CSV table of C-alpha atoms in Angstrom, one decimal:
chain,number,residue,atom,x,y,z
A,7,MET,CA,31.8,-1.5,20.6
A,8,HIS,CA,28.5,-1.1,18.8
A,9,TYR,CA,27.9,-3.0,15.6
A,10,VAL,CA,25.9,-1.4,12.8
A,11,THR,CA,24.7,-2.5,9.3
A,12,LEU,CA,25.6,0.4,7.0
A,13,ILE,CA,23.4,0.7,3.9
A,14,LYS,CA,24.6,3.7,1.9
A,15,GLY,CA,21.7,3.5,-0.6
A,16,ASP,CA,21.1,5.0,-4.0
A,17,GLY,CA,21.6,8.4,-5.7
A,18,ILE,CA,23.0,10.9,-3.2
A,19,GLY,CA,23.0,8.1,-0.5
A,20,PRO,CA,26.7,7.2,-0.7
A,21,SER,CA,27.9,10.8,-0.5
A,22,ILE,CA,25.8,11.9,2.5
A,23,MET,CA,26.4,8.6,4.3
A,24,ASP,CA,30.1,9.0,4.0
A,25,GLU,CA,29.8,12.4,5.7
A,26,ALA,CA,27.6,11.0,8.4
A,27,VAL,CA,29.9,8.1,9.2
A,28,LYS,CA,32.8,10.6,9.3
A,29,VAL,CA,31.0,12.8,11.8
A,30,ILE,CA,29.8,9.9,14.0
A,31,ASP,CA,33.3,8.4,14.1
A,32,ALA,CA,34.8,11.8,15.0
A,33,ALA,CA,32.2,12.2,17.8
A,34,GLY,CA,34.0,9.5,19.7
A,35,ALA,CA,31.5,6.6,19.7
A,36,LYS,CA,33.0,3.2,19.0
A,37,ILE,CA,31.1,1.7,16.1
A,38,GLN,CA,32.0,-1.2,13.9
A,39,TRP,CA,30.4,-0.6,10.5
A,40,GLU,CA,29.3,-3.6,8.4
A,41,GLU,CA,28.5,-2.3,4.9
A,42,ALA,CA,25.6,-4.0,3.1
A,43,HIS,CA,23.5,-3.2,0.0
A,44,ALA,CA,19.9,-2.4,-0.8
A,45,GLY,CA,17.9,-0.5,-3.4
A,46,LEU,CA,18.4,0.1,-7.1
A,47,GLY,CA,22.2,-0.5,-6.9
A,48,ALA,CA,21.7,-3.8,-5.1
A,49,TYR,CA,19.1,-4.9,-7.7
A,50,GLU,CA,21.5,-4.1,-10.6
A,51,LYS,CA,24.4,-5.9,-8.9
A,52,PHE,CA,22.6,-8.9,-7.2
A,53,GLY,CA,19.3,-9.2,-9.0
A,54,THR,CA,17.3,-8.2,-5.9
A,55,PRO,CA,16.9,-4.9,-4.1
A,56,LEU,CA,17.3,-6.6,-0.7
A,57,PRO,CA,20.0,-9.3,-0.8
A,58,ASP,CA,20.1,-12.1,1.7
A,59,GLU,CA,23.5,-10.9,2.8
A,60,THR,CA,22.0,-7.6,3.9
A,61,MET,CA,19.2,-9.3,5.8
A,62,ALA,CA,21.8,-11.6,7.5
A,63,SER,CA,23.8,-8.5,8.6
A,64,PHE,CA,20.8,-6.8,10.0
A,65,ASP,CA,19.8,-10.1,11.7
A,66,LYS,CA,23.2,-10.1,13.4
A,67,THR,CA,23.6,-6.4,14.3
A,68,ARG,CA,20.0,-5.5,15.0
A,69,VAL,CA,20.8,-1.9,14.1
A,70,ALA,CA,21.0,-0.4,10.6
A,71,PHE,CA,22.0,3.0,9.4
A,72,LYS,CA,20.5,3.7,6.0
A,73,GLY,CA,20.7,6.2,3.2
A,74,PRO,CA,17.8,6.9,0.8
A,75,LEU,CA,16.8,4.0,-1.5
A,76,THR,CA,15.2,3.9,-4.9
A,77,THR,CA,12.2,1.5,-5.0
A,78,ILE,CA,12.3,-0.6,-8.1
A,79,VAL,CA,9.2,-0.3,-10.3
A,80,GLY,CA,7.8,-3.7,-11.2
A,81,GLY,CA,9.2,-7.2,-11.0
A,82,SER,CA,11.2,-6.8,-7.7
A,83,GLY,CA,8.6,-8.3,-5.3
A,84,PHE,CA,8.8,-5.2,-3.1
A,85,ARG,CA,6.2,-2.4,-2.9
A,86,SER,CA,8.8,-0.6,-0.8
A,87,ILE,CA,12.1,-1.8,0.6
A,88,ASN,CA,11.5,0.5,3.6
A,89,VAL,CA,8.1,-1.1,4.3
A,90,ALA,CA,9.6,-4.6,3.9
A,91,LEU,CA,12.3,-3.9,6.5
A,92,ARG,CA,9.8,-2.3,8.9
A,93,GLN,CA,7.5,-5.3,8.7
A,94,LYS,CA,10.1,-8.0,8.8
A,95,TYR,CA,11.8,-6.6,11.9
A,96,GLU,CA,8.6,-5.3,13.5
A,97,LEU,CA,10.0,-1.7,13.6
A,98,TYR,CA,6.6,-0.5,14.8
A,99,ALA,CA,7.5,3.0,15.9
A,100,ASN,CA,8.6,5.6,13.3
A,101,VAL,CA,9.9,8.7,15.1
A,102,ARG,CA,10.5,12.0,13.2
A,103,PRO,CA,11.4,15.1,15.2
A,104,ALA,CA,10.9,18.5,13.5
A,105,LYS,CA,12.6,21.5,15.2
A,106,SER,CA,13.2,25.0,13.9
A,107,TRP,CA,16.7,26.0,13.0
A,108,ALA,CA,17.9,29.6,13.8
A,109,GLY,CA,19.8,29.6,10.4
A,110,VAL,CA,16.9,28.5,8.3
A,111,LYS,CA,14.3,31.1,7.5
A,112,THR,CA,10.7,29.7,7.6
A,113,ARG,CA,7.3,30.9,8.5
A,114,TYR,CA,7.8,30.0,12.2
A,115,ASP,CA,10.8,30.0,14.4
A,116,ASP,CA,9.5,28.0,17.4
A,117,VAL,CA,8.4,24.6,16.0
A,118,ASP,CA,9.4,21.6,18.1
A,119,ILE,CA,7.2,18.6,17.2
A,120,VAL,CA,7.8,14.9,17.3
A,121,ILE,CA,5.7,12.7,15.1
A,122,VAL,CA,5.3,9.1,16.4
A,123,ARG,CA,3.8,7.0,13.6
A,124,GLU,CA,2.6,3.5,13.7
A,125,ASN,CA,4.8,1.7,11.2
A,126,THR,CA,3.5,-1.7,10.4
A,127,GLU,CA,-0.3,-1.7,10.1
A,128,GLY,CA,-2.9,0.7,8.7
A,129,LEU,CA,-3.3,1.1,5.0
A,130,TYR,CA,0.4,0.3,4.5
A,131,ALA,CA,-0.2,-3.4,5.5
A,132,GLY,CA,-0.4,-3.9,1.7
A,133,LEU,CA,-3.7,-5.7,1.6
A,134,GLU,CA,-4.9,-4.6,-1.8
A,135,HIS,CA,-6.8,-6.3,-4.6
A,136,PHE,CA,-9.1,-5.7,-7.6
A,137,LEU,CA,-12.7,-6.6,-7.2
A,138,THR,CA,-13.5,-7.2,-10.9
A,139,PRO,CA,-11.8,-9.1,-13.7
A,140,LYS,CA,-11.6,-5.8,-15.6
A,141,LYS,CA,-9.6,-4.3,-12.8
A,142,ASP,CA,-11.7,-1.2,-12.7
A,143,ILE,CA,-12.5,-1.4,-9.0
A,144,ALA,CA,-9.8,-1.7,-6.4
A,145,GLU,CA,-9.9,-2.1,-2.7
A,146,SER,CA,-7.3,-1.5,0.1
A,147,LEU,CA,-7.8,-2.8,3.6
A,148,ALA,CA,-6.6,-0.9,6.6
A,149,VAL,CA,-5.6,-3.1,9.5
A,150,VAL,CA,-5.7,-1.6,13.1
A,151,THR,CA,-5.2,-4.0,16.0
A,152,ARG,CA,-5.5,-3.4,19.7
A,153,THR,CA,-1.9,-4.8,20.2
A,154,GLY,CA,-0.4,-2.5,17.5
A,155,SER,CA,-2.3,0.5,18.8
A,156,GLU,CA,-1.3,-0.1,22.4
A,157,ARG,CA,2.4,-0.5,21.7
A,158,ILE,CA,2.7,2.6,19.5
A,159,ILE,CA,0.6,4.8,21.8
A,160,ASP,CA,2.4,3.6,24.9
A,161,TYR,CA,5.7,4.3,23.1
A,162,ALA,CA,4.6,7.9,22.4
A,163,PHE,CA,3.7,8.5,26.1
A,164,LYS,CA,7.0,6.9,27.3
A,165,TYR,CA,8.9,9.0,24.7
A,166,ALA,CA,7.2,12.1,26.0
A,167,ARG,CA,8.0,11.3,29.6
A,168,GLU,CA,11.7,10.3,29.0
A,169,ASN,CA,12.3,13.4,26.9
A,170,ASN,CA,10.7,15.9,29.2
A,171,ARG,CA,7.8,16.5,26.8
A,172,LYS,CA,4.6,17.8,28.2
A,173,LYS,CA,1.8,16.7,25.8
A,174,VAL,CA,0.7,13.9,23.5
A,175,THR,CA,-1.8,14.5,20.8
A,176,VAL,CA,-3.5,11.6,19.1
A,177,CYS,CA,-4.6,12.4,15.5
A,178,HIS,CA,-7.4,10.2,14.1
A,179,LYS,CA,-10.5,10.0,11.9
A,180,ALA,CA,-12.8,8.2,14.3
A,181,ASN,CA,-15.7,10.4,13.4
A,182,ILE,CA,-15.9,8.6,10.0
A,183,LEU,CA,-13.8,5.4,10.3
A,184,LYS,CA,-15.5,4.3,13.5
A,185,TYR,CA,-14.0,0.8,13.8
A,186,THR,CA,-10.4,1.2,12.8
A,187,GLN,CA,-9.8,4.7,13.9
A,188,GLY,CA,-12.3,4.3,16.7
A,189,LEU,CA,-10.3,1.5,18.1
A,190,PHE,CA,-7.1,3.5,17.9
A,191,LEU,CA,-8.7,6.5,19.7
A,192,ASP,CA,-10.2,4.3,22.4
A,193,VAL,CA,-6.8,2.7,23.1
A,194,ALA,CA,-5.3,6.2,23.2
A,195,ARG,CA,-7.8,7.3,25.8
A,196,GLU,CA,-7.1,4.2,27.9
A,197,ILE,CA,-3.3,4.6,27.9
A,198,ALA,CA,-3.5,8.4,28.5
A,199,ALA,CA,-5.1,7.6,31.9
A,200,ARG,CA,-1.9,5.8,32.9
A,201,TYR,CA,0.2,8.9,32.3
A,202,PRO,CA,-1.4,11.6,34.4
A,203,ASP,CA,1.8,13.7,34.2
A,204,ILE,CA,1.4,14.0,30.4
A,205,GLN,CA,-1.3,16.3,29.0
A,206,PHE,CA,-3.5,14.4,26.5
A,207,ASP,CA,-5.2,15.9,23.5
A,208,GLU,CA,-7.1,14.4,20.5
A,209,LYS,CA,-7.7,16.0,17.1
A,210,ILE,CA,-9.4,14.8,14.0
A,211,ILE,CA,-6.7,14.5,11.3
A,212,ASP,CA,-7.9,17.1,8.8
A,213,ALA,CA,-8.4,19.7,11.6
A,214,ALA,CA,-5.0,18.8,13.0
A,215,CYS,CA,-3.4,19.6,9.7
A,216,MET,CA,-5.1,23.0,9.7
A,217,HIS,CA,-4.1,23.7,13.3
A,218,MET,CA,-0.5,22.6,12.7
A,219,VAL,CA,-0.1,25.1,9.9
A,220,MET,CA,-1.9,27.9,11.8
A,221,ASN,CA,-0.3,27.4,15.2
A,222,PRO,CA,2.3,24.6,15.4
A,223,LYS,CA,3.3,25.6,18.9
A,224,GLN,CA,0.2,23.8,20.3
A,225,PHE,CA,1.7,20.4,19.3
A,226,ASP,CA,4.4,18.5,21.1
A,227,VAL,CA,4.4,14.7,20.6
A,228,VAL,CA,1.9,13.6,18.0
A,229,VAL,CA,0.9,9.9,17.6
A,230,CYS,CA,-1.2,8.4,14.8
A,231,THR,CA,-1.7,5.5,12.4
A,232,ASN,CA,0.6,4.8,9.5
A,233,MET,CA,-0.7,6.9,6.6
A,234,PHE,CA,-1.7,9.9,8.8
A,235,GLY,CA,1.8,9.8,10.3
A,236,ASP,CA,3.4,9.7,6.9
A,237,ILE,CA,1.5,12.8,5.8
A,238,LEU,CA,2.0,14.8,9.1
A,239,SER,CA,5.7,14.1,9.2
A,240,ASP,CA,6.2,15.7,5.8
A,241,LEU,CA,4.0,18.6,6.9
A,242,THR,CA,6.1,19.2,9.9
A,243,ALA,CA,9.2,18.9,7.8
A,244,GLY,CA,7.9,21.7,5.6
A,245,LEU,CA,7.4,23.9,8.7
A,246,VAL,CA,11.1,23.8,9.6
A,247,GLY,CA,12.7,23.9,6.1
A,248,GLY,CA,12.2,20.6,4.3
A,249,LEU,CA,13.0,16.9,4.4
A,250,GLY,CA,16.7,17.6,4.0
A,251,LEU,CA,16.7,18.6,7.7
A,252,ILE,CA,14.6,15.8,9.2
A,253,PRO,CA,16.0,12.6,10.6
A,254,GLY,CA,14.0,9.4,11.1
A,255,ALA,CA,14.2,6.4,13.4
A,256,ASN,CA,12.3,3.1,13.1
A,257,ILE,CA,12.2,1.4,16.5
A,258,GLY,CA,11.2,-2.2,17.3
A,259,SER,CA,11.4,-4.2,20.5
A,260,ASP,CA,14.8,-5.7,19.5
A,261,ALA,CA,15.9,-3.9,16.4
A,262,ALA,CA,16.2,-0.4,15.0
A,263,LEU,CA,16.9,1.4,11.8
A,264,PHE,CA,18.0,5.0,11.4
A,265,GLU,CA,17.7,7.0,8.2
A,266,ALA,CA,17.3,10.1,6.2
A,267,VAL,CA,13.6,10.3,5.2
A,268,HIS,CA,14.1,12.2,1.9
A,269,GLY,CA,14.5,10.6,-1.5
A,270,SER,CA,17.6,9.5,-3.4
A,271,ALA,CA,17.6,12.6,-5.7
A,272,PRO,CA,19.5,10.9,-8.6
A,273,ASP,CA,19.5,14.3,-10.5
A,274,ILE,CA,22.2,15.6,-8.1
A,275,ALA,CA,24.0,12.4,-7.3
A,276,GLY,CA,27.8,12.7,-7.5
A,277,LYS,CA,27.7,16.5,-7.8
A,278,ASN,CA,28.6,17.3,-4.2
A,279,LEU,CA,25.4,19.2,-3.7
A,280,ALA,CA,23.3,17.0,-1.3
A,281,ASN,CA,22.6,18.2,2.2
A,282,PRO,CA,23.8,15.6,4.7
A,283,THR,CA,22.0,17.2,7.7
A,284,ALA,CA,19.1,14.8,7.9
A,285,VAL,CA,21.1,11.6,7.9
A,286,ILE,CA,23.7,13.0,10.4
A,287,MET,CA,20.9,13.9,12.8
A,288,ALA,CA,19.6,10.4,12.3
A,289,GLY,CA,23.0,9.2,13.3
A,290,ALA,CA,22.7,11.3,16.5
A,291,MET,CA,19.4,9.5,17.2
A,292,MET,CA,21.2,6.2,16.7
A,293,LEU,CA,23.9,7.2,19.2
A,294,ASN,CA,21.2,8.0,21.7
A,295,HIS,CA,19.7,4.6,21.1
A,296,PHE,CA,23.0,3.1,22.0
A,297,GLY,CA,23.2,5.1,25.2
A,298,GLU,CA,26.0,7.3,23.7
A,299,THR,CA,24.3,10.4,24.8
A,300,GLU,CA,27.4,12.6,25.1
A,301,ALA,CA,28.5,11.8,21.6
A,302,ALA,CA,25.0,12.3,20.3
A,303,GLN,CA,24.8,15.8,22.0
A,304,ARG,CA,28.2,16.7,20.4
A,305,VAL,CA,26.9,15.8,17.0
A,306,VAL,CA,23.6,17.8,17.4
A,307,ARG,CA,25.5,20.8,18.7
A,308,ALA,CA,27.9,20.7,15.8
A,309,VAL,CA,25.2,20.4,13.2
A,310,GLU,CA,23.2,23.2,14.7
A,311,LYS,CA,26.3,25.4,14.8
A,312,VAL,CA,27.1,24.8,11.2
A,313,VAL,CA,23.5,25.1,9.9
A,314,ASN,CA,22.8,28.2,12.0
A,315,ASP,CA,26.0,29.9,10.9
A,316,GLY,CA,25.2,29.2,7.3
A,317,THR,CA,28.8,29.7,6.0
A,318,HIS,CA,29.7,26.1,5.2
A,319,VAL,CA,26.4,24.6,4.2
A,320,THR,CA,25.1,23.1,0.9
A,321,PRO,CA,23.4,25.3,-1.7
A,322,ASP,CA,19.8,24.4,-0.6
A,323,LEU,CA,20.6,26.2,2.7
A,324,ASN,CA,22.7,29.0,1.3
A,325,SER,CA,23.2,29.4,-2.4
A,326,ASN,CA,26.2,31.8,-1.8
A,327,SER,CA,28.2,29.6,0.6
A,328,GLY,CA,30.3,27.8,-2.1
A,329,ALA,CA,30.3,24.7,0.1
A,330,GLY,CA,29.1,21.2,-0.9
A,331,THR,CA,28.3,17.9,0.8
A,332,LYS,CA,31.9,17.2,1.7
A,333,GLU,CA,32.7,20.7,2.9
A,334,MET,CA,29.7,20.8,5.1
A,335,GLY,CA,30.7,17.4,6.6
A,336,ASP,CA,34.2,18.7,7.3
A,337,ALA,CA,32.7,21.8,8.9
A,338,ILE,CA,30.6,19.7,11.2
A,339,VAL,CA,33.6,17.6,12.2
A,340,SER,CA,35.5,20.8,13.0
A,341,ALA,CA,32.6,22.1,15.1
A,342,LEU,CA,32.5,19.1,17.4
A,343,GLU,CA,33.2,20.2,20.9
């Protein structure tokens, strides 16, 4: 039995999470769900967007499955609930695979890129302040450590090897940010030498964005610091059809969180319109994390079958299908082999 903290989230979160839980349960994995709360709904109910009870559940299960959250503006004490969870539990590796779908028409049909993003340092360390009493000059400090760089880059190479990937590209800005990005690049070169079976490449981040748009096939596993990874993971999502199709995993040494990476979309909440694909695929990543590879493969094959067929998908994938969130979830359950 696997124990999971279930955070349904805000907006469309509850509806897509219900479908994801339904699919995962139907796939045959034995999971005990422990529901907890976070986000705007938690703030309105408990006076905090991240209640102690939620943290206690995550402390116990060490695995969370999360829907999209609305970050409270002002007064909550959190710049981002997601960042707070990543930092508290040292979820240092953010992993976002982007792969083309036969049933989704985009510019390319052969994209297969995994972004591995450092998740706890960089500019998202939250070290910001004003330099003048008038608050007309602000400063943000980027933190890059050798330890943090080593663990994320080594994770990327191990991921490549374990998943039969052939190449790791480090994206950086060491030509300008010679200390922070220079350290990250130096560490990447050192670690690459330990993996002679994996091809290593390095690209300056702005050039990498151009190359990714012009010829995404040249990329396989990409590793970079926090902000660059945040940007590139959305870029790769755009190459395959959008954030509604992209799962995310946040991995630490003894804890993990799996999630949809899109927003809470309050404008369509409760309307049976939201695409559950991203969070169901995140559920498949969670099953792989548990070692439930057979169940994970069943989920992935079922989702691919339904999305590629296009008959029982949400309106963002086929405006003529007539299906909604629940109907798409039912179709995925029926497609499980």
